[in-house]
Short mmCIF file of C-alpha atoms and ligand atoms in Angstrom, two decimals:
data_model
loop_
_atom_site.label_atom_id
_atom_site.label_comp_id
_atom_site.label_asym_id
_atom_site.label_seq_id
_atom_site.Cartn_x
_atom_site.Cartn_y
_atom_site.Cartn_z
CA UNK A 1 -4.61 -21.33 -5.38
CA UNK A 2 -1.90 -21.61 -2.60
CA UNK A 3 -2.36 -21.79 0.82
CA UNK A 4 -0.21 -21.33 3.75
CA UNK A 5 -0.26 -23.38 6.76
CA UNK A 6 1.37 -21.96 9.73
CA UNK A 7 2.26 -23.20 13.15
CA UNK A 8 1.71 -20.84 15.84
CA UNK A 9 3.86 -20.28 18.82
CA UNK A 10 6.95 -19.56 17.36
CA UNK A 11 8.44 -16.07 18.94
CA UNK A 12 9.62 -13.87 16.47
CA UNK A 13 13.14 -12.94 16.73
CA UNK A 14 16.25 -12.06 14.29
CA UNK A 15 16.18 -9.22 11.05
CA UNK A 16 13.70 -8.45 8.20
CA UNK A 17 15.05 -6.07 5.65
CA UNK A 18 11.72 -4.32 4.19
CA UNK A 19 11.39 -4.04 -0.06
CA UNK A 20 10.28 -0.55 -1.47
CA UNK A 21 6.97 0.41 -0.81
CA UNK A 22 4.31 -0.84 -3.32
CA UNK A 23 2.06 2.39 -2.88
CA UNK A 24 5.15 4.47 -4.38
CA UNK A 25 6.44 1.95 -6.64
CA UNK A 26 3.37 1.48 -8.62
CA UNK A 27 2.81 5.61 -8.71
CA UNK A 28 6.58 6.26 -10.08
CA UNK A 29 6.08 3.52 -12.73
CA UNK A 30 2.78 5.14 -13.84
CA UNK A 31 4.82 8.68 -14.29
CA UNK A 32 7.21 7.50 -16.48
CA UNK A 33 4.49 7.72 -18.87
CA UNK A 34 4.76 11.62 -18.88
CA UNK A 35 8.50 11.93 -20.27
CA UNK A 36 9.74 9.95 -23.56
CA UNK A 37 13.20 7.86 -22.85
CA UNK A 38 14.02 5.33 -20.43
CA UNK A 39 13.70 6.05 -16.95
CA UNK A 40 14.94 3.58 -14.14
CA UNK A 41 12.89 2.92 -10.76
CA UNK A 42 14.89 1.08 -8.04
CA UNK A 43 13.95 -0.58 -4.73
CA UNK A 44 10.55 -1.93 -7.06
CA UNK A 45 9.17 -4.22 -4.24
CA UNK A 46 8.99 -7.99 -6.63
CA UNK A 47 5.23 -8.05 -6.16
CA UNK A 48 2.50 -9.00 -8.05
CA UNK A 49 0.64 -5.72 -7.78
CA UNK A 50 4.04 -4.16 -10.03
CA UNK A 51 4.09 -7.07 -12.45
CA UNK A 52 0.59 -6.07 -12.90
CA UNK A 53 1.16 -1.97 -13.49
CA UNK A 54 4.13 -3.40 -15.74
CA UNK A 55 1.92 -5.08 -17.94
CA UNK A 56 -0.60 -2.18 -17.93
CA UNK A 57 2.30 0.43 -19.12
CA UNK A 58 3.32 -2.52 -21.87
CA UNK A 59 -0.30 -2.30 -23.19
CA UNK A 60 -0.28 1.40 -23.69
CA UNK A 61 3.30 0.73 -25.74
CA UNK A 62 6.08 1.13 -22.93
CA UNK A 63 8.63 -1.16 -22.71
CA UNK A 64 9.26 -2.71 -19.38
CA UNK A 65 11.87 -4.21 -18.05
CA UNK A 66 11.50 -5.51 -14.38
CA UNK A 67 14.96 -7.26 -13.43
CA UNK A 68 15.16 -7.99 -9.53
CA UNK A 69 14.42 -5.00 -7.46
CA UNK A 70 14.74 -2.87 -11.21
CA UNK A 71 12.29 -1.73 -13.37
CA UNK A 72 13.43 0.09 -16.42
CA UNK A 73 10.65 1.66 -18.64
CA UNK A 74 11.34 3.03 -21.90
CA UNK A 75 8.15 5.45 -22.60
CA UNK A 76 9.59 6.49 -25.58
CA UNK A 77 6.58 5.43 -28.05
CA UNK A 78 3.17 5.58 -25.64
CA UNK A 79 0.65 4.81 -28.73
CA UNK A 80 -2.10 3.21 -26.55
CA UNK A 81 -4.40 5.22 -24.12
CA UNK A 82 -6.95 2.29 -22.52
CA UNK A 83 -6.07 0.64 -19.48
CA UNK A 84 -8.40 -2.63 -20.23
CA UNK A 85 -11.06 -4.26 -17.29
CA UNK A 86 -8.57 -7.44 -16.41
CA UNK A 87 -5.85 -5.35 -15.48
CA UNK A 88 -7.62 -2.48 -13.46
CA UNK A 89 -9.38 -5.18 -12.00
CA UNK A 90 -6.59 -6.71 -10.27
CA UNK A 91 -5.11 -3.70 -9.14
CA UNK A 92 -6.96 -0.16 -8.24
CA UNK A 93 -3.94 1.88 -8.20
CA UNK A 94 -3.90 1.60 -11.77
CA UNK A 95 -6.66 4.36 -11.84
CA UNK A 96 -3.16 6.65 -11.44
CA UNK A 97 -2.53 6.30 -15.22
CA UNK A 98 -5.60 8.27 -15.63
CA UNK A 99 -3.69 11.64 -14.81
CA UNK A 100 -0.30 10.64 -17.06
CA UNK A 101 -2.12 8.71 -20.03
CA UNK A 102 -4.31 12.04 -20.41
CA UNK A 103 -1.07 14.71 -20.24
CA UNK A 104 0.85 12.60 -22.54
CA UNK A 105 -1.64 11.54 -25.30
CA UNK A 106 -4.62 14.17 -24.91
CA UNK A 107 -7.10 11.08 -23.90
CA UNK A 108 -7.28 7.82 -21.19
CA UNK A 109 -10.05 5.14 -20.95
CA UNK A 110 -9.67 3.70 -18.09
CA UNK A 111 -12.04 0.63 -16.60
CA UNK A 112 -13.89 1.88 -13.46
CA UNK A 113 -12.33 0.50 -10.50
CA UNK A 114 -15.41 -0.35 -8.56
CA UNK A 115 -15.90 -2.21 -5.50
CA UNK A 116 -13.15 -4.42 -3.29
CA UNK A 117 -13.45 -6.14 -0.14
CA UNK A 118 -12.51 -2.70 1.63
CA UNK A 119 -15.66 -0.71 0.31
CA UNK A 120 -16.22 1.15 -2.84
CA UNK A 121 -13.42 2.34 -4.52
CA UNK A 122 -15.34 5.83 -6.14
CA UNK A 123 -13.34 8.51 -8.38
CA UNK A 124 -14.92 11.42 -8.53
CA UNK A 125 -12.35 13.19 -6.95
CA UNK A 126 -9.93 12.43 -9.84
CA UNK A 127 -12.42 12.80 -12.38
CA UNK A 128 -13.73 16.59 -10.53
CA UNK A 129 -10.30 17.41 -10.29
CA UNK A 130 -9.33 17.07 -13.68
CA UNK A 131 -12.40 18.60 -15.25
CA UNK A 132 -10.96 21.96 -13.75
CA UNK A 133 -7.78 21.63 -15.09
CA UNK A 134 -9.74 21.57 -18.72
CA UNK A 135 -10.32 17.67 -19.26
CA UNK A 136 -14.02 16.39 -20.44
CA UNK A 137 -14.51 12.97 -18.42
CA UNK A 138 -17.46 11.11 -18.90
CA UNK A 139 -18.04 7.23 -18.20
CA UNK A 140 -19.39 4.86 -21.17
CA UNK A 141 -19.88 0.95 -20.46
CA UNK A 142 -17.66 0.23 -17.80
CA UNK A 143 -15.05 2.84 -18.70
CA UNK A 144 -13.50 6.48 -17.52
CA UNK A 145 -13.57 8.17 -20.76
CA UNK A 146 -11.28 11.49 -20.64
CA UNK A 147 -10.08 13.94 -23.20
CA UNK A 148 -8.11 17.42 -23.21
CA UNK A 149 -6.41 18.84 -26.36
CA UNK A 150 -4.16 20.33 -23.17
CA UNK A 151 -4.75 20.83 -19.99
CA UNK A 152 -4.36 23.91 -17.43
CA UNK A 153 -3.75 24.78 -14.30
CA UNK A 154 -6.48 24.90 -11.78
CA UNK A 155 -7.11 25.79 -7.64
CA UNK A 156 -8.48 22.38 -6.53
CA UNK A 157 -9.91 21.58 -3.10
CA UNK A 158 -9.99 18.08 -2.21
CA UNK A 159 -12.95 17.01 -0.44
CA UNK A 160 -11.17 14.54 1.43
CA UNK A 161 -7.24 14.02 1.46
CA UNK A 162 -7.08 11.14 -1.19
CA UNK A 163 -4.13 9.26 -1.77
CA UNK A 164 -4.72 7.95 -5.33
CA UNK A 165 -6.47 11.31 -6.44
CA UNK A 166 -3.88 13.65 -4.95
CA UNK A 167 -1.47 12.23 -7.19
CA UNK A 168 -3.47 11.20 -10.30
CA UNK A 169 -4.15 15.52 -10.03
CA UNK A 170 -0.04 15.83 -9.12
CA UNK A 171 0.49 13.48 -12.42
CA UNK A 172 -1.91 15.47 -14.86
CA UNK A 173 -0.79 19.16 -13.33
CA UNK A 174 3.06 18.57 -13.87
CA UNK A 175 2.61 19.34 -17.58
CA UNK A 176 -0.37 21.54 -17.68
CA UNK A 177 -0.14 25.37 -18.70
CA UNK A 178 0.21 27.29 -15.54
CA UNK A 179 -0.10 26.90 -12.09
CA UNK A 180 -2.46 24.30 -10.29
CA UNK A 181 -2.55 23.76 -6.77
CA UNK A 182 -4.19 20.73 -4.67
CA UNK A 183 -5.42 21.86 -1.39
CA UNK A 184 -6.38 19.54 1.34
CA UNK A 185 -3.71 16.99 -0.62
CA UNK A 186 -3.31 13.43 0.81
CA UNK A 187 0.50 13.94 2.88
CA UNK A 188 1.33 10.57 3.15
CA UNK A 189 5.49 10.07 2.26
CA UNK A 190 4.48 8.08 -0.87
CA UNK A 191 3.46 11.44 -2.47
CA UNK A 192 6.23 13.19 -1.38
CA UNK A 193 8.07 10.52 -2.88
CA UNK A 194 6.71 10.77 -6.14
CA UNK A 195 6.63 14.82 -6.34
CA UNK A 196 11.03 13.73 -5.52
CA UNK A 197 10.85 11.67 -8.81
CA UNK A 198 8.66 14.55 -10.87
CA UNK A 199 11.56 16.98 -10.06
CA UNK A 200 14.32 14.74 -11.19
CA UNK A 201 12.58 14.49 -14.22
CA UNK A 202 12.43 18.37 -14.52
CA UNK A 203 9.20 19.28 -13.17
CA UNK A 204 8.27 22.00 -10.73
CA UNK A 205 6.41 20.67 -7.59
CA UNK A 206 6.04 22.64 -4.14
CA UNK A 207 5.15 21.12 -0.82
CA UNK A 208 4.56 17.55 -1.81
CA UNK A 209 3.80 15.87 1.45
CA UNK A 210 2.23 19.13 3.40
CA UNK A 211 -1.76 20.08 2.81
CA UNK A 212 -1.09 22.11 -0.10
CA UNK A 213 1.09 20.91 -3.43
CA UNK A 214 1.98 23.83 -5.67
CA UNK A 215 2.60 22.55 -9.27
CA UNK A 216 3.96 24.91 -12.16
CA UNK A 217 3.22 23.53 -15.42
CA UNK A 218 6.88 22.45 -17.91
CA UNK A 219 7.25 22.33 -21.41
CA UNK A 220 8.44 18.33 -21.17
CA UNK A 221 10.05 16.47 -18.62
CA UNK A 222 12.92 13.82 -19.23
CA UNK A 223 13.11 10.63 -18.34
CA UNK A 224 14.98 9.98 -14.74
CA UNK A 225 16.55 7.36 -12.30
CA UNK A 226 15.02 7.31 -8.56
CA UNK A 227 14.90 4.66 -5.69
CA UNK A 228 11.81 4.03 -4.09
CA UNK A 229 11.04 4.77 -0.34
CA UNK A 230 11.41 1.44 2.04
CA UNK A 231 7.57 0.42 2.78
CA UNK A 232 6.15 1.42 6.05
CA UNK A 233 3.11 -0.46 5.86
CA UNK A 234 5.99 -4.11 5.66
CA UNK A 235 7.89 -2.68 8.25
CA UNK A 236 4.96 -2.23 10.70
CA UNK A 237 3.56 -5.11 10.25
CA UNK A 238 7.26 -6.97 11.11
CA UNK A 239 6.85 -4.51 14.16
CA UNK A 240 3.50 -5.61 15.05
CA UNK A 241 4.36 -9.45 14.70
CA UNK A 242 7.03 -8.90 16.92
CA UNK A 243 4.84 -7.77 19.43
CA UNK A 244 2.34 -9.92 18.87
CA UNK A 245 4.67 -12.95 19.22
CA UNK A 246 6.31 -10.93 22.27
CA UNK A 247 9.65 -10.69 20.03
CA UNK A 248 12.54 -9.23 19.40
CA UNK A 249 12.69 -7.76 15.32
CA UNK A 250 14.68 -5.12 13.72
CA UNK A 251 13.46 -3.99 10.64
CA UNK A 252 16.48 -2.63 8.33
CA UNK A 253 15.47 -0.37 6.44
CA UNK A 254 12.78 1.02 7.83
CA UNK A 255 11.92 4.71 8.65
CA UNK A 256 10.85 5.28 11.73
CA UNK A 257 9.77 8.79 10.86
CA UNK A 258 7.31 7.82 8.71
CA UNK A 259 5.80 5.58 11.53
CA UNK A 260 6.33 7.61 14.38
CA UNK A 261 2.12 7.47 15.44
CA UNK A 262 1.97 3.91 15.30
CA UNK A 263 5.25 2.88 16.95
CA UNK A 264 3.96 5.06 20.03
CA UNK A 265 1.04 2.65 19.97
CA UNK A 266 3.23 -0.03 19.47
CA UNK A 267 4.91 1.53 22.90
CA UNK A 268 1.84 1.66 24.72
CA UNK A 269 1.20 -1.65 24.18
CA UNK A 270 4.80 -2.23 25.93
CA UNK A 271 7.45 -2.84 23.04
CA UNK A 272 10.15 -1.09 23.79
CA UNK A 273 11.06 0.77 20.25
CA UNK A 274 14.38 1.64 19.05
CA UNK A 275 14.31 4.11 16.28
CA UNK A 276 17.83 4.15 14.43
CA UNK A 277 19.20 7.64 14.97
CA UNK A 278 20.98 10.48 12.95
CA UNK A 279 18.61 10.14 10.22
CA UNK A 280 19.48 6.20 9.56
CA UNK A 281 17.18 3.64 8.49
CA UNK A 282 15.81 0.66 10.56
CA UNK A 283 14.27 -0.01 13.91
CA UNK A 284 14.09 -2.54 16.54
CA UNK A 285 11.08 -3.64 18.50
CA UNK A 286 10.60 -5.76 21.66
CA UNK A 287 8.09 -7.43 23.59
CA UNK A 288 8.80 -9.39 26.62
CA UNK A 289 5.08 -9.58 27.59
CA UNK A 290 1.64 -9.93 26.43
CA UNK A 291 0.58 -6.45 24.75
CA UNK A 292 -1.07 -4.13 26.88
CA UNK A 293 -4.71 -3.11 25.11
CA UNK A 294 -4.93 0.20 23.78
CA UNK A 295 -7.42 2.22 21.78
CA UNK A 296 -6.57 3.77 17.80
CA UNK A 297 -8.22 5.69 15.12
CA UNK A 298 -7.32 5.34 11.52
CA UNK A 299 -7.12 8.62 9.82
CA UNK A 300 -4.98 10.12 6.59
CA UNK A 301 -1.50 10.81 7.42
CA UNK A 302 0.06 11.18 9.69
CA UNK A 303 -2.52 9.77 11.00
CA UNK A 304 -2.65 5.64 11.81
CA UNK A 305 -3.25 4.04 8.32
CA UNK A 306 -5.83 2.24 7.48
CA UNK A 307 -3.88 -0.36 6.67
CA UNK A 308 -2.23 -1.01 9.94
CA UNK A 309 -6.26 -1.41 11.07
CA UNK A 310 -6.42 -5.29 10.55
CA UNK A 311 -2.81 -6.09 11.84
CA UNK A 312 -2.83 -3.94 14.84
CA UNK A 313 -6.52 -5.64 15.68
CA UNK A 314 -4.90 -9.57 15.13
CA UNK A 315 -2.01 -7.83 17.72
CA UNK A 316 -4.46 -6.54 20.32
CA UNK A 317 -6.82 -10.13 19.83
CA UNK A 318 -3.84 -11.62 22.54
CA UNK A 319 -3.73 -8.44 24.81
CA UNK A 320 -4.31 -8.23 28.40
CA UNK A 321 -7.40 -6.40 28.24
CA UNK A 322 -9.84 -4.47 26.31
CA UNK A 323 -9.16 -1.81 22.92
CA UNK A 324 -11.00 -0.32 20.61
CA UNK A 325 -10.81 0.22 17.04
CA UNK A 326 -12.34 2.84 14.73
CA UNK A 327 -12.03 2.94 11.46
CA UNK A 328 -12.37 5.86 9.58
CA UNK A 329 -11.00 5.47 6.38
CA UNK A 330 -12.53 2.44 4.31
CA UNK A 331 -16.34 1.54 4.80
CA UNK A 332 -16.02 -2.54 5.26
CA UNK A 333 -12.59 -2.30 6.30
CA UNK A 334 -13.88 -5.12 8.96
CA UNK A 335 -15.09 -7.52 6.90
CA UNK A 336 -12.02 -10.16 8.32
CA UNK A 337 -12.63 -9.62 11.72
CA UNK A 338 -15.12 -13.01 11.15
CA UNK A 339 -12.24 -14.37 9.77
CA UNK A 340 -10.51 -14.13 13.47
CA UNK A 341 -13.98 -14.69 15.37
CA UNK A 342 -13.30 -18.09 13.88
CA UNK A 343 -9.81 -18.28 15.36
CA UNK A 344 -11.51 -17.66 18.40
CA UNK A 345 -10.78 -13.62 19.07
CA UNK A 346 -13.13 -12.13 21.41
CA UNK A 347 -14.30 -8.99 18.66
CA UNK A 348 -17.51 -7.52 18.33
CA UNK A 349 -18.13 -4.89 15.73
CA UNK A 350 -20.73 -2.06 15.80
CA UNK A 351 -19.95 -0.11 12.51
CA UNK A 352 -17.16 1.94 11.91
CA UNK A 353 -15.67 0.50 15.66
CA UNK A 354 -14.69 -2.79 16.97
CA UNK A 355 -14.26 -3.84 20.79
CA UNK A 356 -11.32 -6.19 21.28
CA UNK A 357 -11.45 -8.46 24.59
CA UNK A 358 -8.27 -10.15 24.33
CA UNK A 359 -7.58 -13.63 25.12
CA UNK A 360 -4.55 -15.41 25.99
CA UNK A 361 -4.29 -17.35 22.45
CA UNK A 362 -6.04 -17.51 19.54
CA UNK A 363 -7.07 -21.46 17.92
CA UNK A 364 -5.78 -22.51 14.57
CA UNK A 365 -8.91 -22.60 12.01
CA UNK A 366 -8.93 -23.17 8.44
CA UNK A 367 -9.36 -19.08 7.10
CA UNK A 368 -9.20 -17.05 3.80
CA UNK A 369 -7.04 -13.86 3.51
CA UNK A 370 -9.89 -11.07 1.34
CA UNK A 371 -7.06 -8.49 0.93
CA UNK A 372 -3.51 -7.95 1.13
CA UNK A 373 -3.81 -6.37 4.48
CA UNK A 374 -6.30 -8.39 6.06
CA UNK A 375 -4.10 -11.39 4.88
CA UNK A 376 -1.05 -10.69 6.57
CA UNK A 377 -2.92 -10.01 9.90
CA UNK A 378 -4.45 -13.58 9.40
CA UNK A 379 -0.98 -14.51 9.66
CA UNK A 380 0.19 -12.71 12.48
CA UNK A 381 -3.06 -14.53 14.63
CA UNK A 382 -2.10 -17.80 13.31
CA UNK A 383 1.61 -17.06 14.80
CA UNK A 384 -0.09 -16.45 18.17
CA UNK A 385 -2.85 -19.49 17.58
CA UNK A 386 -2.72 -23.21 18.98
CA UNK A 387 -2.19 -25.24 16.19
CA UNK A 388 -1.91 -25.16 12.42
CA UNK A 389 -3.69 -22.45 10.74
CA UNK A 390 -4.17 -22.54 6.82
CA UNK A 391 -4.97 -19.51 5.23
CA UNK A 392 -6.37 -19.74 1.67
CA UNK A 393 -6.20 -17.22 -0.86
CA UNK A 394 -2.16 -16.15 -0.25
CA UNK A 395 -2.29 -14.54 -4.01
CA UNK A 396 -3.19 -11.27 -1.67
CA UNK A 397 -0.66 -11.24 0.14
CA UNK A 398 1.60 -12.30 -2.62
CA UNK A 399 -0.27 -8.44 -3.84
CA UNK A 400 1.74 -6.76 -1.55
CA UNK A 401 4.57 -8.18 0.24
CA UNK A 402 7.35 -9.49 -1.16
CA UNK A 403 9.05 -12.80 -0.31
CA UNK A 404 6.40 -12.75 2.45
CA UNK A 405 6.99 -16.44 3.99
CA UNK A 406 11.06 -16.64 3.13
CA UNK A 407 11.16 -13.79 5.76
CA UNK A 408 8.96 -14.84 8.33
CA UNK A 409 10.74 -18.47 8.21
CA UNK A 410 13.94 -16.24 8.37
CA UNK A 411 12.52 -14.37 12.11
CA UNK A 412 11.84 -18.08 13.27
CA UNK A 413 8.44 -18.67 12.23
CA UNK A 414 6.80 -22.28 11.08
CA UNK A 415 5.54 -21.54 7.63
CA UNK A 416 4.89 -23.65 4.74
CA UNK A 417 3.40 -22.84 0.72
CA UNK A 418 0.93 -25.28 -0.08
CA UNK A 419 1.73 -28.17 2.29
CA UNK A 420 5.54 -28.19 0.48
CA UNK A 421 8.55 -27.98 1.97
CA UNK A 422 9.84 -25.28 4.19
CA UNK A 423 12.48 -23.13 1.80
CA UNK A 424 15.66 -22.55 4.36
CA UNK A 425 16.25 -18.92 2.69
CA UNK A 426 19.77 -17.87 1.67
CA UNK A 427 20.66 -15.40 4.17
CA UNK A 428 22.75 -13.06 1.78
CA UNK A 429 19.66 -12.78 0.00
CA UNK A 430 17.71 -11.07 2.96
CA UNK A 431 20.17 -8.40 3.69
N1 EPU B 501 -12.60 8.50 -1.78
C1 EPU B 501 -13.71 9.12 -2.26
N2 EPU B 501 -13.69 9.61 -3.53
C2 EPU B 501 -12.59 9.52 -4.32
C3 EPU B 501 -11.45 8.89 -3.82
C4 EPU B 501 -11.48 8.37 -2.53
O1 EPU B 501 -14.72 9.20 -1.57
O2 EPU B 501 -12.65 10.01 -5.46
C5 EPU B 501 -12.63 7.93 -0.40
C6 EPU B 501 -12.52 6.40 -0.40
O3 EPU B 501 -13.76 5.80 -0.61
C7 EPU B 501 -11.99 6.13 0.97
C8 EPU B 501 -11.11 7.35 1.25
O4 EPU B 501 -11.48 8.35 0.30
O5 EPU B 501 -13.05 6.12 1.90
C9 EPU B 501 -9.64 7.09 1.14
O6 EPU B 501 -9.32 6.64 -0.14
P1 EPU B 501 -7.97 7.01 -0.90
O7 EPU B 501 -8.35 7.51 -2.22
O8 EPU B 501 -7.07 7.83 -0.04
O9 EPU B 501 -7.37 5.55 -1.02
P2 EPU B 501 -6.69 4.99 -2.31
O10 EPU B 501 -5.89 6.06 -2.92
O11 EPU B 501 -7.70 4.28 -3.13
C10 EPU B 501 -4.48 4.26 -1.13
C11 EPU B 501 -3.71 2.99 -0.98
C12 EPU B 501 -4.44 2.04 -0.04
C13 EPU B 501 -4.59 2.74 1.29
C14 EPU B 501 -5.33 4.08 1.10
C15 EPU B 501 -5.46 4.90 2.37
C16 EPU B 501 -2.65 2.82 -3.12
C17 EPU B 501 -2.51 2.07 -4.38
N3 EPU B 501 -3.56 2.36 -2.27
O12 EPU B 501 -5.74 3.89 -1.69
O13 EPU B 501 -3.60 0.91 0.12
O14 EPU B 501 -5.33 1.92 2.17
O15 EPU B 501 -4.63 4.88 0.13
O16 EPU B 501 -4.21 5.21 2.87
O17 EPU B 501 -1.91 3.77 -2.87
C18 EPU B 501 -3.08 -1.39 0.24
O18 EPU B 501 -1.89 -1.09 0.05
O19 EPU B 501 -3.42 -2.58 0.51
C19 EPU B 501 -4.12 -0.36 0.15
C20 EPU B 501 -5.42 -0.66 0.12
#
């Protein structure tokens, strides 16, 4: 397993051009299932999380391509319909072939996702969902089990805005008989994203992005080109390391608007933000002095993400003063936070909120990232830690961000793979 040992005190300070995001990627290779011919995804983020999905399309019989930031996937002959335990099991999202395999073959198996060091993963707001649009789901051994000899449209009201079920239920209504609509939908841009692919392949979807997503059922859908949206969940985290580090970052390619909560945070904790303006991509973010505490709640978009939870909380472990931290999206979404007690942060955690005291540096310690997110905010403390902090389990971050260490060596930080040497990255490369 490799392991990354990084020196802290480095100040962060130069450009980061973020990859496409991974939560839209992996959701626009997953429709390509719906329409027969070869559609082309760009901006994939080179991740293993897509190599993953891409071997989870191959096994149902499309024919993947992934070249660079490319992914071509011919879904011309889709004779499969399980997506097997090993696969599901290293990635959840790939519950979101549940929706497509079921529209395009009449039936999906699909492993239960279960449990992850987040909390419980449940379903039943996919599986609820598509029993009103006509589907029987029932779960044998491990398994989904769902069937429809054709699905219809249906009124469904989420009980909570769910990312992964909003658009399973966008995926299975875009060629269902008649109209289905998805009230109290998940907003976040990914979605919105995805609905913009869906059209180009000739579907009708409404309000993708808003509360309520309007889908008329097609006859067949074609397959399409699209680019993915930049990530905002990379580009905050360069935005939080710069402020961690008390740096200066610009982050090409990123867009702002889909940040705009948590760079205010980032500006109460004293970074002075600039957005790019006129509708451009990329910000810049200083920091000339310790960050200023400051209290957040995760919520669903627009809300702060859940994701930003652990790297804002390795930020705010070196502020001047106290924040707190609720979380109100994943269950164990602190689990880590013992992971940074032993780099000596000042956190105590009374369930779903956590009391920061910050201290003026953290102390290396060996640690182990348990998720992608959690990982990269293990990183960020090491960057503000005395000494050399090695951080085991880098496959999860390797989940999520691409070329990960190349671009923090890039913005001045001391980072090595395994003990080997440091890799001087070719700056063309990074944009
Ligand atoms: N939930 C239910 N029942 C369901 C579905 C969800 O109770 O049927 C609950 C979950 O237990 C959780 C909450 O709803 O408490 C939110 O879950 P959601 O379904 O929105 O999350 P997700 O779709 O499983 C996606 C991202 C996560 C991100 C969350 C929240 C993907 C592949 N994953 O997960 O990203 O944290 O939305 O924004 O899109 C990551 O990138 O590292 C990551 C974990």
């Amino acid at each position: 397993m490799d392991r990354l040992s990084v020196t802290g005190g480095a100040s962060l300070r130069g450009s980061v051009r973020v990859a496409g995001a991974k939560n839209s990627a992996l959701k626009l290779m997953a429709a390509t299932l719906l329409a027969p011919g070869c559609s082309v995804i760009r901006n994939v983020p080179r991740i293993r999380d897509c190599a993953v999905m891409a071997e989870l399309l191959e096994h149902v019989g499309v024919r993947v391509e992934l070249r660079g930031d490319t992914a071509e996937l011919d879904a011309t002959d889709v004779h499969g319909f399980e997506a097997p335990h090993e696969l599901v099991g290293q990635i959840r999202a790939s519950i979101v072939v549940l929706g497509p395999l079921l529209s395009r073959t009449g039936r999906a198996r699909v492993s239960l996702p279960g449990g992850d060091e987040i909390g419980a993963r449940p379903v039943e707001l996919h599986v609820r969902g598509l029993e009103r649009m006509g589907a029987s789901v029932t779960s044998e051994h491990g398994f989904l089990v769902a069937e429809a000899s054709a699905l219809h449209g249906a009124t469904i009201t989420l009980d909570y805005p769910s990312v992964t079920a909003t658009e399973n239920l966008l995926l299975a209504a875009v060629l269902a008989r008649g109209t289905t609509v998805i009230d109290n939908a998940a907003r976040e841009p990914e979605i919105a994203d995805l609905a913009d692919f869906l059209v180009s392949m000739g579907a009708e979807v409404h309000g993708a992005g808003s509360s309520t997503v309007v889908i008329d059922g097609v006859d067949g859908l074609r397959a399409a080109d699209h680019d993915a949206v930049p990530d905002r969940i990379e580009a905050g985290t360069w935005a939080a390391a710069a402020v961690a580090t008390q740096g200066d970052v610009t982050v090409e390619n990123a867009r702002a608007e889909h940040l705009d909560l948590f760079l205010t945070k980032l500006e109460d904790a004293g970074a002075d933000v600039a957005r790019a303006s006129g509708g451009g991509a990329g910000l810049r973010v200083r920091q000339h002095a310790p960050p200023r505490a400051l209290d957040f709640v995760t919520l669903p978009y627009p809300g702060i993400a859940t994701d930003f939870q652990p790297i804002l909380l390795a930020m705010l472990s070196v502020a001047d003063g106290t924040s707190i931290a609720t979380e109100n999206v994943f269950e164990e979404r602190f689990t880590y936070v013992g992971e940074l007690q032993r780099m000596g942060a000042d956190i105590v955690v009374q369930g779903h909120h956590a009391v920061i005291r910050g201290v003026p540096r953290l102390s290396a310690a060996p640690v182990r990232a348990p998720d992608i997110r959690a990982g990269a905010a293990l990183v960020i403390a090491a960057l503000v830690a005395d000494g050399v902090t090695e951080i085991e389990d880098v496959y999860h971050i390797d989940r999520g961000y691409e070329d990960f260490e190349t671009k923090l060596i890039a913005l001045g930080g001391e980072v090595r793979r395994d003990g080997g040497p440091v890799v001087i990255p070719d700056p063309a490369e990074l944009g």
